[in-house]
mmCIF file of C-alpha atoms and ligand atoms in Angstrom:
data_model
loop_
_atom_site.group_PDB
_atom_site.id
_atom_site.type_symbol
_atom_site.label_atom_id
_atom_site.label_comp_id
_atom_site.label_asym_id
_atom_site.label_seq_id
_atom_site.Cartn_x
_atom_site.Cartn_y
_atom_site.Cartn_z
ATOM 1 C CA MET A 156 -128.835 -98.326 110.019
ATOM 2 C CA ILE A 157 -129.069 -97.001 113.574
ATOM 3 C CA GLN A 158 -132.561 -96.953 115.096
ATOM 4 C CA THR A 159 -133.509 -95.006 118.242
ATOM 5 C CA ILE A 160 -135.464 -97.384 120.474
ATOM 6 C CA ILE A 161 -137.586 -96.221 123.430
ATOM 7 C CA ALA A 162 -136.193 -98.724 125.930
ATOM 8 C CA GLY A 163 -137.838 -97.465 129.113
ATOM 9 C CA VAL A 164 -140.218 -94.860 130.513
ATOM 10 C CA GLY A 165 -140.579 -93.486 134.045
ATOM 11 C CA SER A 166 -142.242 -90.590 135.815
ATOM 12 C CA CYS A 167 -142.544 -88.889 139.162
ATOM 13 C CA LEU A 168 -145.177 -86.592 140.658
ATOM 14 C CA PRO A 169 -144.904 -84.434 143.781
ATOM 15 C CA ARG A 170 -146.627 -85.823 146.898
ATOM 16 C CA ARG A 171 -149.169 -83.034 147.322
ATOM 17 C CA ILE A 172 -152.370 -82.970 145.265
ATOM 18 C CA MET A 173 -154.205 -79.659 144.934
ATOM 19 C CA THR A 174 -157.859 -79.926 143.834
ATOM 20 C CA ASN A 175 -159.970 -77.267 142.170
ATOM 21 C CA ASP A 176 -161.792 -76.792 145.480
ATOM 22 C CA ASP A 177 -158.427 -76.117 147.176
ATOM 23 C CA LEU A 178 -157.762 -73.439 144.535
ATOM 24 C CA ALA A 179 -161.180 -71.860 145.066
ATOM 25 C CA LYS A 180 -159.965 -70.981 148.572
ATOM 26 C CA LEU A 181 -157.072 -68.964 147.067
ATOM 27 C CA VAL A 182 -158.652 -67.162 144.071
ATOM 28 C CA ASP A 183 -162.153 -66.339 142.786
ATOM 29 C CA THR A 184 -162.768 -69.554 140.843
ATOM 30 C CA SER A 185 -164.769 -72.762 141.064
ATOM 31 C CA ASP A 186 -164.470 -76.461 140.299
ATOM 32 C CA ALA A 187 -167.283 -76.000 137.753
ATOM 33 C CA TRP A 188 -165.459 -73.227 135.813
ATOM 34 C CA ILE A 189 -162.088 -75.010 135.743
ATOM 35 C CA THR A 190 -163.637 -78.360 134.789
ATOM 36 C CA GLU A 191 -165.786 -76.914 132.010
ATOM 37 C CA ARG A 192 -163.064 -74.709 130.455
ATOM 38 C CA THR A 193 -160.075 -77.020 130.859
ATOM 39 C CA GLY A 194 -161.025 -80.552 132.008
ATOM 40 C CA ILE A 195 -158.601 -80.159 134.933
ATOM 41 C CA LYS A 196 -159.742 -81.539 138.310
ATOM 42 C CA ALA A 197 -156.437 -81.642 140.204
ATOM 43 C CA ARG A 198 -152.698 -81.072 139.887
ATOM 44 C CA HIS A 199 -149.609 -82.007 141.915
ATOM 45 C CA ILE A 200 -147.687 -79.163 143.562
ATOM 46 C CA ALA A 201 -144.063 -79.548 144.635
ATOM 47 C CA ALA A 202 -143.076 -79.032 148.273
ATOM 48 C CA ASP A 203 -139.908 -77.061 149.060
ATOM 49 C CA ASP A 204 -137.828 -80.257 149.085
ATOM 50 C CA GLU A 205 -139.182 -81.368 145.684
ATOM 51 C CA THR A 206 -137.443 -79.606 142.802
ATOM 52 C CA THR A 207 -137.131 -79.960 139.041
ATOM 53 C CA LYS A 208 -133.915 -81.910 139.661
ATOM 54 C CA SER A 209 -135.243 -84.214 142.388
ATOM 55 C CA LEU A 210 -138.384 -85.089 140.384
ATOM 56 C CA ALA A 211 -136.212 -85.697 137.307
ATOM 57 C CA VAL A 212 -133.797 -87.960 139.180
ATOM 58 C CA GLU A 213 -136.657 -90.151 140.455
ATOM 59 C CA ALA A 214 -138.262 -90.312 136.984
ATOM 60 C CA CYS A 215 -134.874 -91.356 135.514
ATOM 61 C CA LYS A 216 -134.387 -94.116 138.107
ATOM 62 C CA ARG A 217 -137.818 -95.512 137.249
ATOM 63 C CA ALA A 218 -137.161 -95.251 133.484
ATOM 64 C CA LEU A 219 -133.807 -97.048 133.885
ATOM 65 C CA ALA A 220 -135.469 -99.811 135.942
ATOM 66 C CA HIS A 221 -138.163 -100.141 133.260
ATOM 67 C CA ALA A 222 -135.446 -100.427 130.581
ATOM 68 C CA LYS A 223 -133.493 -102.880 132.802
ATOM 69 C CA MET A 224 -130.439 -100.686 132.320
ATOM 70 C CA ASP A 225 -127.881 -99.169 134.654
ATOM 71 C CA ALA A 226 -127.117 -95.449 134.894
ATOM 72 C CA SER A 227 -123.478 -96.242 134.020
ATOM 73 C CA GLU A 228 -124.609 -97.135 130.463
ATOM 74 C CA ILE A 229 -125.960 -93.605 129.817
ATOM 75 C CA ASP A 230 -123.761 -91.295 127.742
ATOM 76 C CA LEU A 231 -126.243 -88.506 126.938
ATOM 77 C CA ILE A 232 -128.742 -86.604 129.098
ATOM 78 C CA ILE A 233 -131.043 -83.980 127.630
ATOM 79 C CA LEU A 234 -133.433 -82.328 130.050
ATOM 80 C CA ALA A 235 -136.273 -80.093 128.898
ATOM 81 C CA THR A 236 -137.376 -77.486 131.410
ATOM 82 C CA SER A 237 -138.327 -73.837 131.804
ATOM 83 C CA THR A 238 -138.010 -74.076 135.587
ATOM 84 C CA PRO A 239 -134.401 -75.190 136.225
ATOM 85 C CA ASP A 240 -133.103 -75.512 139.786
ATOM 86 C CA HIS A 241 -130.549 -72.793 138.976
ATOM 87 C CA THR A 242 -129.978 -70.338 136.122
ATOM 88 C CA PHE A 243 -126.871 -72.429 135.573
ATOM 89 C CA PRO A 244 -125.476 -75.067 135.552
ATOM 90 C CA ALA A 245 -127.985 -76.981 133.472
ATOM 91 C CA THR A 246 -130.265 -79.160 135.586
ATOM 92 C CA ALA A 247 -129.212 -82.029 133.287
ATOM 93 C CA THR A 248 -125.689 -81.899 134.757
ATOM 94 C CA GLU A 249 -127.139 -81.910 138.289
ATOM 95 C CA VAL A 250 -129.168 -85.013 137.370
ATOM 96 C CA GLN A 251 -126.042 -86.553 135.822
ATOM 97 C CA GLU A 252 -124.160 -86.084 139.100
ATOM 98 C CA ALA A 253 -127.065 -87.415 141.202
ATOM 99 C CA LEU A 254 -127.175 -90.580 139.068
ATOM 100 C CA GLY A 255 -123.403 -91.065 139.419
ATOM 101 C CA ILE A 256 -122.780 -90.675 135.668
ATOM 102 C CA THR A 257 -119.357 -89.295 134.767
ATOM 103 C CA GLN A 258 -119.230 -90.001 131.027
ATOM 104 C CA GLY A 259 -120.890 -88.410 127.997
ATOM 105 C CA ALA A 260 -122.687 -85.070 127.816
ATOM 106 C CA ALA A 261 -125.626 -83.492 129.642
ATOM 107 C CA PHE A 262 -127.474 -80.296 128.773
ATOM 108 C CA ASP A 263 -130.854 -78.561 129.053
ATOM 109 C CA VAL A 264 -133.272 -77.654 126.268
ATOM 110 C CA GLN A 265 -135.761 -74.824 126.629
ATOM 111 C CA ALA A 266 -138.817 -74.854 124.379
ATOM 112 C CA VAL A 267 -141.429 -74.492 127.160
ATOM 113 C CA CYS A 268 -144.344 -76.934 126.725
ATOM 114 C CA SER A 269 -142.792 -78.332 123.522
ATOM 115 C CA GLY A 270 -139.492 -78.934 125.318
ATOM 116 C CA PHE A 271 -139.779 -82.706 125.530
ATOM 117 C CA ILE A 272 -140.418 -83.001 121.783
ATOM 118 C CA PHE A 273 -137.413 -80.752 121.042
ATOM 119 C CA ALA A 274 -135.228 -82.768 123.470
ATOM 120 C CA LEU A 275 -136.372 -86.106 122.031
ATOM 121 C CA ALA A 276 -135.745 -84.974 118.449
ATOM 122 C CA THR A 277 -132.260 -83.736 119.435
ATOM 123 C CA ALA A 278 -131.380 -86.989 121.217
ATOM 124 C CA ASP A 279 -132.690 -89.016 118.262
ATOM 125 C CA ALA A 280 -130.460 -87.064 115.859
ATOM 126 C CA MET A 281 -127.427 -87.508 118.125
ATOM 127 C CA LEU A 282 -128.013 -91.245 118.522
ATOM 128 C CA LYS A 283 -128.589 -91.753 114.800
ATOM 129 C CA THR A 284 -125.356 -89.914 113.977
ATOM 130 C CA GLY A 285 -123.381 -92.050 116.411
ATOM 131 C CA GLN A 286 -122.654 -89.274 118.923
ATOM 132 C CA ALA A 287 -124.054 -91.314 121.812
ATOM 133 C CA LYS A 288 -125.389 -94.820 122.458
ATOM 134 C CA ASN A 289 -127.837 -94.575 125.357
ATOM 135 C CA ALA A 290 -129.705 -91.414 126.309
ATOM 136 C CA LEU A 291 -131.946 -90.161 129.071
ATOM 137 C CA VAL A 292 -134.446 -87.619 127.744
ATOM 138 C CA ILE A 293 -136.296 -85.841 130.510
ATOM 139 C CA GLY A 294 -139.135 -83.343 130.856
ATOM 140 C CA SER A 295 -139.223 -81.925 134.374
ATOM 141 C CA GLU A 296 -140.997 -78.837 135.685
ATOM 142 C CA THR A 297 -141.998 -76.978 138.819
ATOM 143 C CA PHE A 298 -144.264 -74.373 137.201
ATOM 144 C CA SER A 299 -145.904 -73.757 140.585
ATOM 145 C CA ARG A 300 -142.787 -71.674 141.408
ATOM 146 C CA ILE A 301 -143.367 -69.236 138.504
ATOM 147 C CA LEU A 302 -147.149 -68.889 138.773
ATOM 148 C CA ASP A 303 -148.850 -65.686 139.850
ATOM 149 C CA TRP A 304 -151.058 -67.222 142.554
ATOM 150 C CA ALA A 305 -153.282 -64.120 142.426
ATOM 151 C CA ASP A 306 -154.052 -64.570 138.695
ATOM 152 C CA ARG A 307 -156.993 -66.966 138.361
ATOM 153 C CA GLY A 308 -156.550 -67.000 134.574
ATOM 154 C CA THR A 309 -153.259 -68.915 134.854
ATOM 155 C CA CYS A 310 -152.698 -70.361 138.347
ATOM 156 C CA VAL A 311 -155.496 -72.919 137.928
ATOM 157 C CA LEU A 312 -153.928 -74.426 134.784
ATOM 158 C CA PHE A 313 -150.497 -75.722 135.731
ATOM 159 C CA GLY A 314 -148.970 -78.488 137.840
ATOM 160 C CA ASP A 315 -145.555 -79.973 138.632
ATOM 161 C CA GLY A 316 -143.973 -83.304 137.666
ATOM 162 C CA ALA A 317 -141.341 -85.138 135.651
ATOM 163 C CA GLY A 318 -141.091 -87.903 133.083
ATOM 164 C CA ALA A 319 -138.158 -89.591 131.380
ATOM 165 C CA PHE A 320 -137.391 -91.877 128.438
ATOM 166 C CA VAL A 321 -134.362 -94.141 128.126
ATOM 167 C CA LEU A 322 -133.340 -94.273 124.462
ATOM 168 C CA ARG A 323 -131.047 -96.947 123.048
ATOM 169 C CA ALA A 324 -129.261 -96.816 119.692
ATOM 170 C CA GLU A 325 -129.621 -100.191 117.980
ATOM 171 C CA GLN A 326 -128.500 -101.414 114.596
ATOM 172 C CA GLY A 327 -131.395 -102.795 112.611
ATOM 173 C CA GLU A 328 -134.080 -102.492 109.980
ATOM 174 C CA ALA A 329 -135.845 -99.156 109.542
ATOM 175 C CA GLY A 330 -139.359 -98.917 110.948
ATOM 176 C CA ARG A 331 -138.529 -99.325 114.641
ATOM 177 C CA GLY A 332 -138.239 -96.682 117.332
ATOM 178 C CA ILE A 333 -138.414 -92.992 116.441
ATOM 179 C CA LEU A 334 -139.546 -92.722 112.813
ATOM 180 C CA ALA A 335 -139.783 -88.968 112.239
ATOM 181 C CA SER A 336 -139.864 -85.627 114.013
ATOM 182 C CA LYS A 337 -140.967 -82.104 113.048
ATOM 183 C CA LEU A 338 -140.032 -79.009 115.016
ATOM 184 C CA ARG A 339 -141.355 -75.471 114.536
ATOM 185 C CA SER A 340 -141.219 -72.084 116.211
ATOM 186 C CA ASP A 341 -142.464 -68.579 115.475
ATOM 187 C CA GLY A 342 -141.132 -65.838 117.736
ATOM 188 C CA ARG A 343 -143.701 -63.289 116.558
ATOM 189 C CA TYR A 344 -145.983 -64.779 119.228
ATOM 190 C CA ARG A 345 -143.471 -64.592 122.093
ATOM 191 C CA ASP A 346 -145.648 -62.196 124.138
ATOM 192 C CA LYS A 347 -148.715 -64.472 124.109
ATOM 193 C CA LEU A 348 -147.144 -66.787 126.693
ATOM 194 C CA TYR A 349 -144.024 -65.715 128.545
ATOM 195 C CA VAL A 350 -142.376 -65.138 131.923
ATOM 196 C CA ASP A 351 -141.977 -61.472 132.853
ATOM 197 C CA GLY A 352 -138.464 -61.781 134.258
ATOM 198 C CA GLY A 353 -135.007 -63.170 133.597
ATOM 199 C CA PRO A 354 -131.354 -62.782 134.595
ATOM 200 C CA SER A 355 -130.470 -60.384 131.764
ATOM 201 C CA THR A 356 -133.483 -58.070 132.101
ATOM 202 C CA THR A 357 -135.182 -57.862 135.500
ATOM 203 C CA LYS A 358 -132.539 -59.956 137.320
ATOM 204 C CA THR A 359 -135.454 -61.863 138.857
ATOM 205 C CA VAL A 360 -137.072 -65.140 137.848
ATOM 206 C CA GLY A 361 -140.420 -63.531 136.973
ATOM 207 C CA LEU A 362 -143.949 -64.917 136.705
ATOM 208 C CA LEU A 363 -145.902 -66.608 133.927
ATOM 209 C CA ARG A 364 -148.181 -64.422 131.776
ATOM 210 C CA MET A 365 -150.560 -65.714 129.120
ATOM 211 C CA GLU A 366 -153.230 -64.599 126.694
ATOM 212 C CA GLY A 367 -155.116 -67.876 126.961
ATOM 213 C CA ARG A 368 -157.526 -67.316 124.078
ATOM 214 C CA GLU A 369 -154.723 -66.498 121.628
ATOM 215 C CA VAL A 370 -152.758 -69.595 122.645
ATOM 216 C CA PHE A 371 -155.885 -71.738 122.346
ATOM 217 C CA LYS A 372 -156.636 -70.449 118.832
ATOM 218 C CA HIS A 373 -153.151 -71.251 117.513
ATOM 219 C CA ALA A 374 -152.814 -74.547 119.380
ATOM 220 C CA VAL A 375 -155.510 -76.468 117.511
ATOM 221 C CA VAL A 376 -154.405 -75.261 114.048
ATOM 222 C CA ASN A 377 -150.684 -75.800 114.701
ATOM 223 C CA MET A 378 -151.199 -79.215 116.289
ATOM 224 C CA ALA A 379 -153.394 -80.602 113.521
ATOM 225 C CA GLU A 380 -151.004 -79.253 110.850
ATOM 226 C CA ILE A 381 -147.818 -80.667 112.341
ATOM 227 C CA VAL A 382 -149.421 -84.046 113.048
ATOM 228 C CA GLU A 383 -150.264 -84.363 109.337
ATOM 229 C CA GLN A 384 -146.699 -83.293 108.405
ATOM 230 C CA VAL A 385 -144.920 -85.708 110.737
ATOM 231 C CA ALA A 386 -147.134 -88.594 109.589
ATOM 232 C CA VAL A 387 -146.083 -87.889 105.976
ATOM 233 C CA ALA A 388 -142.414 -87.684 107.048
ATOM 234 C CA ALA A 389 -142.743 -91.044 108.835
ATOM 235 C CA GLY A 390 -144.530 -92.630 105.877
ATOM 236 C CA VAL A 391 -147.603 -93.513 107.949
ATOM 237 C CA LYS A 392 -151.264 -92.506 107.825
ATOM 238 C CA VAL A 393 -152.811 -90.559 110.711
ATOM 239 C CA ALA A 394 -155.566 -93.209 110.669
ATOM 240 C CA ASP A 395 -152.943 -95.915 111.400
ATOM 241 C CA ILE A 396 -151.641 -94.268 114.588
ATOM 242 C CA ASN A 397 -152.577 -96.534 117.517
ATOM 243 C CA CYS A 398 -152.159 -93.978 120.247
ATOM 244 C CA PHE A 399 -151.764 -90.193 120.521
ATOM 245 C CA VAL A 400 -149.783 -88.815 123.465
ATOM 246 C CA PRO A 401 -150.322 -85.075 123.258
ATOM 247 C CA HIS A 402 -149.061 -82.304 125.507
ATOM 248 C CA GLN A 403 -151.736 -81.910 128.162
ATOM 249 C CA ALA A 404 -152.784 -78.251 128.286
ATOM 250 C CA ASN A 405 -156.542 -78.302 128.025
ATOM 251 C CA LYS A 406 -159.073 -81.076 127.344
ATOM 252 C CA ARG A 407 -160.919 -78.773 124.917
ATOM 253 C CA ILE A 408 -157.724 -78.329 122.832
ATOM 254 C CA LEU A 409 -157.252 -82.120 122.754
ATOM 255 C CA ASP A 410 -160.866 -82.770 121.744
ATOM 256 C CA ALA A 411 -160.748 -80.071 119.047
ATOM 257 C CA THR A 412 -157.445 -81.435 117.674
ATOM 258 C CA ALA A 413 -158.851 -84.995 117.583
ATOM 259 C CA LYS A 414 -161.917 -83.711 115.734
ATOM 260 C CA LYS A 415 -159.844 -81.738 113.209
ATOM 261 C CA LEU A 416 -157.748 -84.866 112.528
ATOM 262 C CA GLY A 417 -160.841 -87.064 112.282
ATOM 263 C CA VAL A 418 -159.517 -89.298 115.064
ATOM 264 C CA SER A 419 -161.562 -90.781 117.929
ATOM 265 C CA PRO A 420 -160.640 -89.062 121.259
ATOM 266 C CA GLU A 421 -160.381 -92.570 122.792
ATOM 267 C CA ARG A 422 -157.043 -92.934 120.989
ATOM 268 C CA PHE A 423 -155.660 -89.984 122.995
ATOM 269 C CA VAL A 424 -154.003 -90.516 126.379
ATOM 270 C CA ILE A 425 -155.541 -87.961 128.741
ATOM 271 C CA THR A 426 -153.918 -86.946 132.014
ATOM 272 C CA VAL A 427 -154.797 -83.250 132.129
ATOM 273 C CA ASP A 428 -157.647 -84.031 134.550
ATOM 274 C CA LYS A 429 -155.215 -85.359 137.186
ATOM 275 C CA HIS A 430 -151.955 -83.527 136.352
ATOM 276 C CA GLY A 431 -153.013 -80.155 134.913
ATOM 277 C CA ASN A 432 -150.522 -78.675 132.446
ATOM 278 C CA THR A 433 -147.026 -79.828 133.484
ATOM 279 C CA SER A 434 -145.350 -78.142 130.482
ATOM 280 C CA ALA A 435 -142.325 -80.141 129.224
ATOM 281 C CA ALA A 436 -143.128 -83.006 131.615
ATOM 282 C CA SER A 437 -146.619 -83.703 130.339
ATOM 283 C CA ILE A 438 -145.771 -86.000 127.396
ATOM 284 C CA PRO A 439 -143.474 -88.456 129.213
ATOM 285 C CA LEU A 440 -145.863 -88.388 132.198
ATOM 286 C CA ALA A 441 -148.781 -89.189 129.885
ATOM 287 C CA PHE A 442 -146.737 -91.852 128.058
ATOM 288 C CA ASP A 443 -146.107 -93.589 131.398
ATOM 289 C CA VAL A 444 -149.832 -93.460 132.211
ATOM 290 C CA GLY A 445 -150.623 -94.791 128.702
ATOM 291 C CA LEU A 446 -148.329 -97.783 129.378
ATOM 292 C CA ALA A 447 -149.831 -98.415 132.822
ATOM 293 C CA GLU A 448 -153.363 -98.275 131.401
ATOM 294 C CA GLY A 449 -152.433 -100.660 128.559
ATOM 295 C CA LYS A 450 -153.272 -97.990 125.959
ATOM 296 C CA ILE A 451 -149.705 -98.201 124.579
ATOM 297 C CA LYS A 452 -148.214 -101.614 123.794
ATOM 298 C CA ARG A 453 -144.901 -102.749 122.276
ATOM 299 C CA GLY A 454 -145.067 -102.392 118.488
ATOM 300 C CA ASP A 455 -147.728 -99.660 118.555
ATOM 301 C CA LEU A 456 -147.425 -96.570 116.388
ATOM 302 C CA VAL A 457 -147.431 -93.653 118.820
ATOM 303 C CA LEU A 458 -147.641 -89.959 118.009
ATOM 304 C CA MET A 459 -146.474 -87.304 120.476
ATOM 305 C CA GLU A 460 -147.205 -83.615 119.880
ATOM 306 C CA ALA A 461 -146.931 -80.337 121.775
ATOM 307 C CA MET A 462 -147.217 -76.594 121.543
ATOM 308 C CA GLY A 463 -145.937 -73.957 123.934
ATOM 309 C CA GLY A 464 -144.482 -70.508 124.533
ATOM 310 C CA GLY A 465 -142.395 -68.971 121.787
ATOM 311 C CA PHE A 466 -144.524 -70.171 120.065
ATOM 312 C CA THR A 467 -142.847 -73.532 119.670
ATOM 313 C CA TRP A 468 -144.512 -76.697 118.467
ATOM 314 C CA GLY A 469 -143.542 -80.122 117.274
ATOM 315 C CA ALA A 470 -144.490 -83.751 116.794
ATOM 316 C CA ILE A 471 -142.773 -87.139 116.778
ATOM 317 C CA VAL A 472 -143.918 -90.528 115.479
ATOM 318 C CA ALA A 473 -142.432 -93.659 117.011
ATOM 319 C CA ARG A 474 -142.957 -97.392 116.743
ATOM 320 C CA TYR A 475 -142.880 -98.267 120.462
HETATM 321 O O1 UT7 B 758 -149.281 -75.365 127.207
HETATM 322 C C1 UT7 B 758 -149.744 -74.395 126.318
HETATM 323 C C2 UT7 B 758 -150.150 -73.225 127.095
HETATM 324 N N1 UT7 B 758 -151.474 -72.974 127.444
HETATM 325 C C3 UT7 B 758 -152.607 -73.308 126.804
HETATM 326 O O2 UT7 B 758 -152.693 -74.071 125.906
HETATM 327 C C4 UT7 B 758 -153.860 -72.618 127.294
HETATM 328 C C5 UT7 B 758 -154.750 -72.243 126.160
HETATM 329 N N2 UT7 B 758 -155.903 -71.514 126.601
HETATM 330 C C6 UT7 B 758 -156.879 -72.007 127.401
HETATM 331 O O3 UT7 B 758 -156.820 -73.152 127.806
HETATM 332 C C7 UT7 B 758 -158.071 -71.129 127.708
HETATM 333 O O4 UT7 B 758 -158.002 -69.950 126.955
HETATM 334 C C8 UT7 B 758 -158.208 -70.796 129.214
HETATM 335 C C9 UT7 B 758 -158.608 -72.043 129.986
HETATM 336 C C10 UT7 B 758 -156.893 -70.243 129.743
HETATM 337 C C11 UT7 B 758 -159.307 -69.747 129.444
HETATM 338 O O5 UT7 B 758 -160.535 -70.167 128.887
HETATM 339 P P1 UT7 B 758 -161.382 -69.172 127.959
HETATM 340 O O6 UT7 B 758 -162.611 -69.888 127.610
HETATM 341 O O7 UT7 B 758 -160.478 -68.735 126.843
HETATM 342 O O8 UT7 B 758 -161.722 -67.994 128.966
HETATM 343 P P2 UT7 B 758 -161.299 -66.435 128.933
HETATM 344 O O9 UT7 B 758 -159.855 -66.274 129.226
HETATM 345 O O10 UT7 B 758 -161.820 -65.816 127.684
HETATM 346 O O11 UT7 B 758 -162.133 -65.885 130.149
HETATM 347 C C12 UT7 B 758 -163.577 -65.966 130.194
HETATM 348 C C13 UT7 B 758 -164.040 -65.414 131.542
HETATM 349 C C14 UT7 B 758 -163.432 -64.055 131.901
HETATM 350 O O12 UT7 B 758 -164.437 -63.310 132.581
HETATM 351 P P3 UT7 B 758 -165.261 -62.147 131.820
HETATM 352 O O13 UT7 B 758 -164.232 -61.200 131.311
HETATM 353 O O14 UT7 B 758 -166.001 -62.872 130.723
HETATM 354 O O15 UT7 B 758 -166.150 -61.622 132.910
HETATM 355 C C15 UT7 B 758 -162.342 -64.409 132.873
HETATM 356 O O16 UT7 B 758 -162.055 -63.359 133.768
HETATM 357 O O17 UT7 B 758 -163.649 -66.306 132.589
HETATM 358 C C16 UT7 B 758 -162.951 -65.564 133.607
HETATM 359 N N3 UT7 B 758 -161.955 -66.454 134.207
HETATM 360 C C17 UT7 B 758 -162.227 -67.255 135.261
HETATM 361 N N4 UT7 B 758 -163.363 -67.439 135.978
HETATM 362 C C18 UT7 B 758 -163.328 -68.352 136.960
HETATM 363 C C19 UT7 B 758 -160.652 -66.632 133.852
HETATM 364 N N5 UT7 B 758 -160.079 -67.554 134.656
HETATM 365 C C20 UT7 B 758 -161.040 -67.935 135.545
HETATM 366 C C21 UT7 B 758 -161.073 -68.864 136.594
HETATM 367 N N6 UT7 B 758 -162.229 -69.031 137.282
HETATM 368 N N7 UT7 B 758 -159.991 -69.595 136.933
#
């Protein structure tokens, strides 16, 4: 049987850090409000020379070094983003070129904040069916470019960054690597979190719009539900999961999800305080932090979950 092993993890954050106090100079907000409602203290904001592609390329180089692998071994690149460098070609192909890879396939996946989960599930399926051997799965975003910097309800929430996994297909016993994935979407909620532009409608990129309360309400229910479902699919108990690496949108959502699952919040990797919500990049970024902090170790059962615009949501269980 083919198993999909997480061979390496890497991430990259823009140089500039923007604190809540910095934001209070731009809009009518305060460190106290942002901290209490979201748990966010700071986020990284990309400079003009830092793009979704450049952050992704750096994250990939670090993930390849971590995996002790060379870019020439990669034959699949899936990049999750809602903020591509260009409408087309896919940023994945731009990353492919920057890494000097000329074999295999590269494409983007768009499922907003759930994008990394959708990309990882897709890569897992392709590796397990023998369509590729070694994959780079990337979440990379520059949401700062699509924020309405006059809207205090949204501009305080998001940040920029990138994270990447190197996946390797290995023959072996079941129970290693990615064990199960569950993906969901429900387009009836598309107007709760969306961008008000696009090439086929306004011919502009547009800006992010969100009904925060509505998203919040659905997030906790959907997260808890899909975590239970993916645990069943993987044949594990939620209680046996060593570490949770959730999408980082809001500390209150993470605490409420942990409570609903009956899991101690200490088992969650938290980066939302330092990174804000980096959309598709937040899970691989948090995974890298979890490794650095020693919260995730080889052999651990790790659960990744996310929810985002669409709505889309999903979860993956892996034996790291
Ligand atoms: O990745 C998935 C996507 N996003 C999410 O998961 C976000 C989910 N939602 C949330 O995290 C929360 O709903 C928010 C953090 C966005 C907002 O928190 P809330 O407790 O739902 O606040 P609210 O939107 O109901 O607003 C409460 C008040 C309003 O004032 P009034 O009408 O009560 O006078 C807002 O105008 O807070 C005001 N407000 C702010 N005040 C200071 C909204 N944003 C700010 C701000 N600073 N930045």
